[in-house]
């Protein structure tokens, strides 16, 4: 069993009968979804799910998990998702897979948000290894980019897979992948980007994670 699978199994232990559970997006979240299916089948656990992306909804449906649409909920019991970077104060960078909008809605709506990752995701500061994904309204991308550049941001629109156009998120936005001065702390940057007209959402998750589960060479620890 690899570390991503191990940590996903640990997170599944938090799921109790009757819960509404948010499903994250990515390879670690996929292991969590698979474990939920096993728990339903083998142990009769009963819960409902809500997905953070079309891909996790499809995965849940393929495993016959009960699923409700995001527009039908106003809170959830538990959200389990991966992250691209995790700092010591549990600030996250997410969104490599560009499903930021639903991910942040579910992380905010959850009574408990559990982050699952292997030790490769631990960093000292946000944007240590990855650019910050910033979803922008397509018609506003140039104006938003200019405003973000005034904050010291450097970056470009994310290209699509064929490199003949631009990436469109599941929310219908473009993505600016940007880096900022490393001396700007994540909560300041979070507020500045939130305040930028044309920005729909971005990948810094400040003060949202309740529990971080890290698997490192077969051992899971909680932060
Ligand atoms: C998607 C995410 C993912 O949770 C993040 O990219 C981690 O993915 P993985 O579990 O495959 O390493 O934020 O938007």
Short mmCIF file of C-alpha atoms in Angstrom, two decimals, residues 36 77 95 121 163:
data_model
loop_
_atom_site.label_atom_id
_atom_site.label_comp_id
_atom_site.label_asym_id
_atom_site.label_seq_id
_atom_site.Cartn_x
_atom_site.Cartn_y
_atom_site.Cartn_z
CA UNK A 36 -15.80 4.80 1.23
CA UNK A 77 -20.12 17.26 8.14
CA UNK A 95 -5.85 23.64 -7.40
CA UNK A 121 3.61 18.05 0.19
CA UNK A 163 -1.17 24.02 -26.10
#
